[in-house]
Amino acid sequence: MATITNQAQKMKNWNKIGKIKGLVILILCVISLSLLNFNAETESKNDFYIGIIILTFLFFVLFLPLITKFWSLFGFKFEKPNWNENPITFKYTKSLNFFQFIAFWFISSGFVNVFIVGVFNQTFDGESANLFVAGISILIGIKLSLKWLNKNKEGKDKTVANTV
């Protein structure tokens, strides 16, 4: 019960950009629902999508931490993404905001589509499940990359004097 009130409190703290992002995700979910093809034969494709889901998960969980670590070697710093900030920015420090927005969009759209197809069509939609897992894996990748980048910043900065 406490987590529900925490989430409601966080939503009250949304600024104009956060509310616009939420509305855009809602509109994109409705558009994706209207594009669903309930008459398509999905049973034969589900085995294919299970393999793709595993590869998608591994790719995003490994891709984001490796890329952010690579760019941090060149001096770029990355900040924790904030929902109330613009996802389309040209600042390197805020680049994870875009990935956070995409992740929440994929999670929302994938979950809604899997739920609707499961209820009305009584089948499993592997393509929408892939979207859901991609969103989850992007969030995990963001979390891992921030943890990996901030690992050395907990104590002292690395210098020649304190590494010997």
mmCIF file with all atom_site columns, N, CA and C in Angstrom, residues 28-54:
data_model
loop_
_atom_site.group_PDB
_atom_site.id
_atom_site.type_symbol
_atom_site.label_atom_id
_atom_site.label_alt_id
_atom_site.label_comp_id
_atom_site.label_asym_id
_atom_site.label_entity_id
_atom_site.label_seq_id
_atom_site.pdbx_PDB_ins_code
_atom_site.Cartn_x
_atom_site.Cartn_y
_atom_site.Cartn_z
_atom_site.occupancy
_atom_site.B_iso_or_equiv
_atom_site.pdbx_formal_charge
_atom_site.auth_seq_id
_atom_site.auth_comp_id
_atom_site.auth_asym_id
_atom_site.auth_atom_id
_atom_site.pdbx_PDB_model_num
ATOM 1  N N  . LEU A 1 28 ? 0.732  6.820   -28.047 1.00 0.00 ? 28 LEU A N  1
ATOM 2  C CA . LEU A 1 28 ? 1.445  5.782   -28.797 1.00 0.00 ? 28 LEU A CA 1
ATOM 3  C C  . LEU A 1 28 ? 0.900  4.389   -28.501 1.00 0.00 ? 28 LEU A C  1
ATOM 4  N N  . CYS A 1 29 ? 0.467  4.154   -27.270 1.00 0.00 ? 29 CYS A N  1
ATOM 5  C CA . CYS A 1 29 ? -0.143 2.859   -26.925 1.00 0.00 ? 29 CYS A CA 1
ATOM 6  C C  . CYS A 1 29 ? -1.479 2.676   -27.639 1.00 0.00 ? 29 CYS A C  1
ATOM 7  N N  . VAL A 1 30 ? -2.267 3.729   -27.712 1.00 0.00 ? 30 VAL A N  1
ATOM 8  C CA . VAL A 1 30 ? -3.551 3.652   -28.415 1.00 0.00 ? 30 VAL A CA 1
ATOM 9  C C  . VAL A 1 30 ? -3.328 3.423   -29.906 1.00 0.00 ? 30 VAL A C  1
ATOM 10 N N  . ILE A 1 31 ? -2.340 4.095   -30.484 1.00 0.00 ? 31 ILE A N  1
ATOM 11 C CA . ILE A 1 31 ? -2.025 3.889   -31.899 1.00 0.00 ? 31 ILE A CA 1
ATOM 12 C C  . ILE A 1 31 ? -1.579 2.460   -32.149 1.00 0.00 ? 31 ILE A C  1
ATOM 13 N N  . SER A 1 32 ? -0.732 1.926   -31.271 1.00 0.00 ? 32 SER A N  1
ATOM 14 C CA . SER A 1 32 ? -0.270 0.544   -31.464 1.00 0.00 ? 32 SER A CA 1
ATOM 15 C C  . SER A 1 32 ? -1.412 -0.452  -31.317 1.00 0.00 ? 32 SER A C  1
ATOM 16 N N  . LEU A 1 33 ? -2.373 -0.157  -30.454 1.00 0.00 ? 33 LEU A N  1
ATOM 17 C CA . LEU A 1 33 ? -3.556 -1.021  -30.324 1.00 0.00 ? 33 LEU A CA 1
ATOM 18 C C  . LEU A 1 33 ? -4.390 -0.994  -31.594 1.00 0.00 ? 33 LEU A C  1
ATOM 19 N N  . SER A 1 34 ? -4.494 0.160   -32.214 1.00 0.00 ? 34 SER A N  1
ATOM 20 C CA . SER A 1 34 ? -5.294 0.247   -33.441 1.00 0.00 ? 34 SER A CA 1
ATOM 21 C C  . SER A 1 34 ? -4.621 -0.450  -34.606 1.00 0.00 ? 34 SER A C  1
ATOM 22 N N  . LEU A 1 35 ? -3.318 -0.640  -34.522 1.00 0.00 ? 35 LEU A N  1
ATOM 23 C CA . LEU A 1 35 ? -2.593 -1.304  -35.602 1.00 0.00 ? 35 LEU A CA 1
ATOM 24 C C  . LEU A 1 35 ? -2.493 -2.816  -35.431 1.00 0.00 ? 35 LEU A C  1
ATOM 25 N N  . LEU A 1 36 ? -3.010 -3.348  -34.317 1.00 0.00 ? 36 LEU A N  1
ATOM 26 C CA . LEU A 1 36 ? -2.954 -4.790  -34.085 1.00 0.00 ? 36 LEU A CA 1
ATOM 27 C C  . LEU A 1 36 ? -3.797 -5.534  -35.105 1.00 0.00 ? 36 LEU A C  1
ATOM 28 N N  . ASN A 1 37 ? -3.281 -6.665  -35.564 1.00 0.00 ? 37 ASN A N  1
ATOM 29 C CA . ASN A 1 37 ? -4.008 -7.515  -36.495 1.00 0.00 ? 37 ASN A CA 1
ATOM 30 C C  . ASN A 1 37 ? -4.425 -8.770  -35.747 1.00 0.00 ? 37 ASN A C  1
ATOM 31 N N  . PHE A 1 38 ? -5.701 -8.833  -35.377 1.00 0.00 ? 38 PHE A N  1
ATOM 32 C CA . PHE A 1 38 ? -6.187 -9.959  -34.587 1.00 0.00 ? 38 PHE A CA 1
ATOM 33 C C  . PHE A 1 38 ? -6.398 -11.207 -35.430 1.00 0.00 ? 38 PHE A C  1
ATOM 34 N N  . ASN A 1 39 ? -6.393 -11.085 -36.739 1.00 0.00 ? 39 ASN A N  1
ATOM 35 C CA . ASN A 1 39 ? -6.637 -12.227 -37.611 1.00 0.00 ? 39 ASN A CA 1
ATOM 36 C C  . ASN A 1 39 ? -5.359 -12.920 -38.052 1.00 0.00 ? 39 ASN A C  1
ATOM 37 N N  . ALA A 1 40 ? -4.229 -12.398 -37.692 1.00 0.00 ? 40 ALA A N  1
ATOM 38 C CA . ALA A 1 40 ? -2.957 -12.963 -38.142 1.00 0.00 ? 40 ALA A CA 1
ATOM 39 C C  . ALA A 1 40 ? -2.668 -14.282 -37.427 1.00 0.00 ? 40 ALA A C  1
ATOM 40 N N  . GLU A 1 41 ? -1.943 -15.124 -38.095 1.00 0.00 ? 41 GLU A N  1
ATOM 41 C CA . GLU A 1 41 ? -1.528 -16.408 -37.534 1.00 0.00 ? 41 GLU A CA 1
ATOM 42 C C  . GLU A 1 41 ? -0.251 -16.173 -36.728 1.00 0.00 ? 41 GLU A C  1
ATOM 43 N N  . THR A 1 42 ? -0.362 -16.177 -35.416 1.00 0.00 ? 42 THR A N  1
ATOM 44 C CA . THR A 1 42 ? 0.794  -15.881 -34.574 1.00 0.00 ? 42 THR A CA 1
ATOM 45 C C  . THR A 1 42 ? 1.409  -17.119 -33.932 1.00 0.00 ? 42 THR A C  1
ATOM 46 N N  . GLU A 1 43 ? 0.721  -18.213 -33.928 1.00 0.00 ? 43 GLU A N  1
ATOM 47 C CA . GLU A 1 43 ? 1.233  -19.405 -33.245 1.00 0.00 ? 43 GLU A CA 1
ATOM 48 C C  . GLU A 1 43 ? 2.540  -19.897 -33.865 1.00 0.00 ? 43 GLU A C  1
ATOM 49 N N  . SER A 1 44 ? 2.663  -19.835 -35.170 1.00 0.00 ? 44 SER A N  1
ATOM 50 C CA . SER A 1 44 ? 3.872  -20.345 -35.816 1.00 0.00 ? 44 SER A CA 1
ATOM 51 C C  . SER A 1 44 ? 5.065  -19.432 -35.586 1.00 0.00 ? 44 SER A C  1
ATOM 52 N N  . LYS A 1 45 ? 4.823  -18.163 -35.277 1.00 0.00 ? 45 LYS A N  1
ATOM 53 C CA . LYS A 1 45 ? 5.907  -17.204 -35.081 1.00 0.00 ? 45 LYS A CA 1
ATOM 54 C C  . LYS A 1 45 ? 6.393  -17.132 -33.642 1.00 0.00 ? 45 LYS A C  1
ATOM 55 N N  . ASN A 1 46 ? 5.662  -17.679 -32.694 1.00 0.00 ? 46 ASN A N  1
ATOM 56 C CA . ASN A 1 46 ? 6.003  -17.510 -31.286 1.00 0.00 ? 46 ASN A CA 1
ATOM 57 C C  . ASN A 1 46 ? 7.326  -18.167 -30.912 1.00 0.00 ? 46 ASN A C  1
ATOM 58 N N  . ASP A 1 47 ? 7.670  -19.294 -31.521 1.00 0.00 ? 47 ASP A N  1
ATOM 59 C CA . ASP A 1 47 ? 8.964  -19.912 -31.231 1.00 0.00 ? 47 ASP A CA 1
ATOM 60 C C  . ASP A 1 47 ? 10.104 -18.998 -31.675 1.00 0.00 ? 47 ASP A C  1
ATOM 61 N N  . PHE A 1 48 ? 9.910  -18.353 -32.789 1.00 0.00 ? 48 PHE A N  1
ATOM 62 C CA . PHE A 1 48 ? 10.904 -17.405 -33.291 1.00 0.00 ? 48 PHE A CA 1
ATOM 63 C C  . PHE A 1 48 ? 11.059 -16.236 -32.321 1.00 0.00 ? 48 PHE A C  1
ATOM 64 N N  . TYR A 1 49 ? 9.942  -15.718 -31.830 1.00 0.00 ? 49 TYR A N  1
ATOM 65 C CA . TYR A 1 49 ? 9.990  -14.549 -30.942 1.00 0.00 ? 49 TYR A CA 1
ATOM 66 C C  . TYR A 1 49 ? 10.581 -14.865 -29.581 1.00 0.00 ? 49 TYR A C  1
ATOM 67 N N  . ILE A 1 50 ? 10.467 -16.084 -29.126 1.00 0.00 ? 50 ILE A N  1
ATOM 68 C CA . ILE A 1 50 ? 11.078 -16.434 -27.837 1.00 0.00 ? 50 ILE A CA 1
ATOM 69 C C  . ILE A 1 50 ? 12.594 -16.316 -27.931 1.00 0.00 ? 50 ILE A C  1
ATOM 70 N N  . GLY A 1 51 ? 13.168 -16.763 -29.028 1.00 0.00 ? 51 GLY A N  1
ATOM 71 C CA . GLY A 1 51 ? 14.610 -16.592 -29.238 1.00 0.00 ? 51 GLY A CA 1
ATOM 72 C C  . GLY A 1 51 ? 14.995 -15.137 -29.385 1.00 0.00 ? 51 GLY A C  1
ATOM 73 N N  . ILE A 1 52 ? 14.193 -14.381 -30.103 1.00 0.00 ? 52 ILE A N  1
ATOM 74 C CA . ILE A 1 52 ? 14.462 -12.956 -30.286 1.00 0.00 ? 52 ILE A CA 1
ATOM 75 C C  . ILE A 1 52 ? 14.357 -12.208 -28.969 1.00 0.00 ? 52 ILE A C  1
ATOM 76 N N  . ILE A 1 53 ? 13.411 -12.600 -28.123 1.00 0.00 ? 53 ILE A N  1
ATOM 77 C CA . ILE A 1 53 ? 13.253 -11.956 -26.816 1.00 0.00 ? 53 ILE A CA 1
ATOM 78 C C  . ILE A 1 53 ? 14.513 -12.134 -25.982 1.00 0.00 ? 53 ILE A C  1
ATOM 79 N N  . ILE A 1 54 ? 15.073 -13.326 -25.981 1.00 0.00 ? 54 ILE A N  1
ATOM 80 C CA . ILE A 1 54 ? 16.298 -13.582 -25.216 1.00 0.00 ? 54 ILE A CA 1
ATOM 81 C C  . ILE A 1 54 ? 17.455 -12.759 -25.762 1.00 0.00 ? 54 ILE A C  1
#
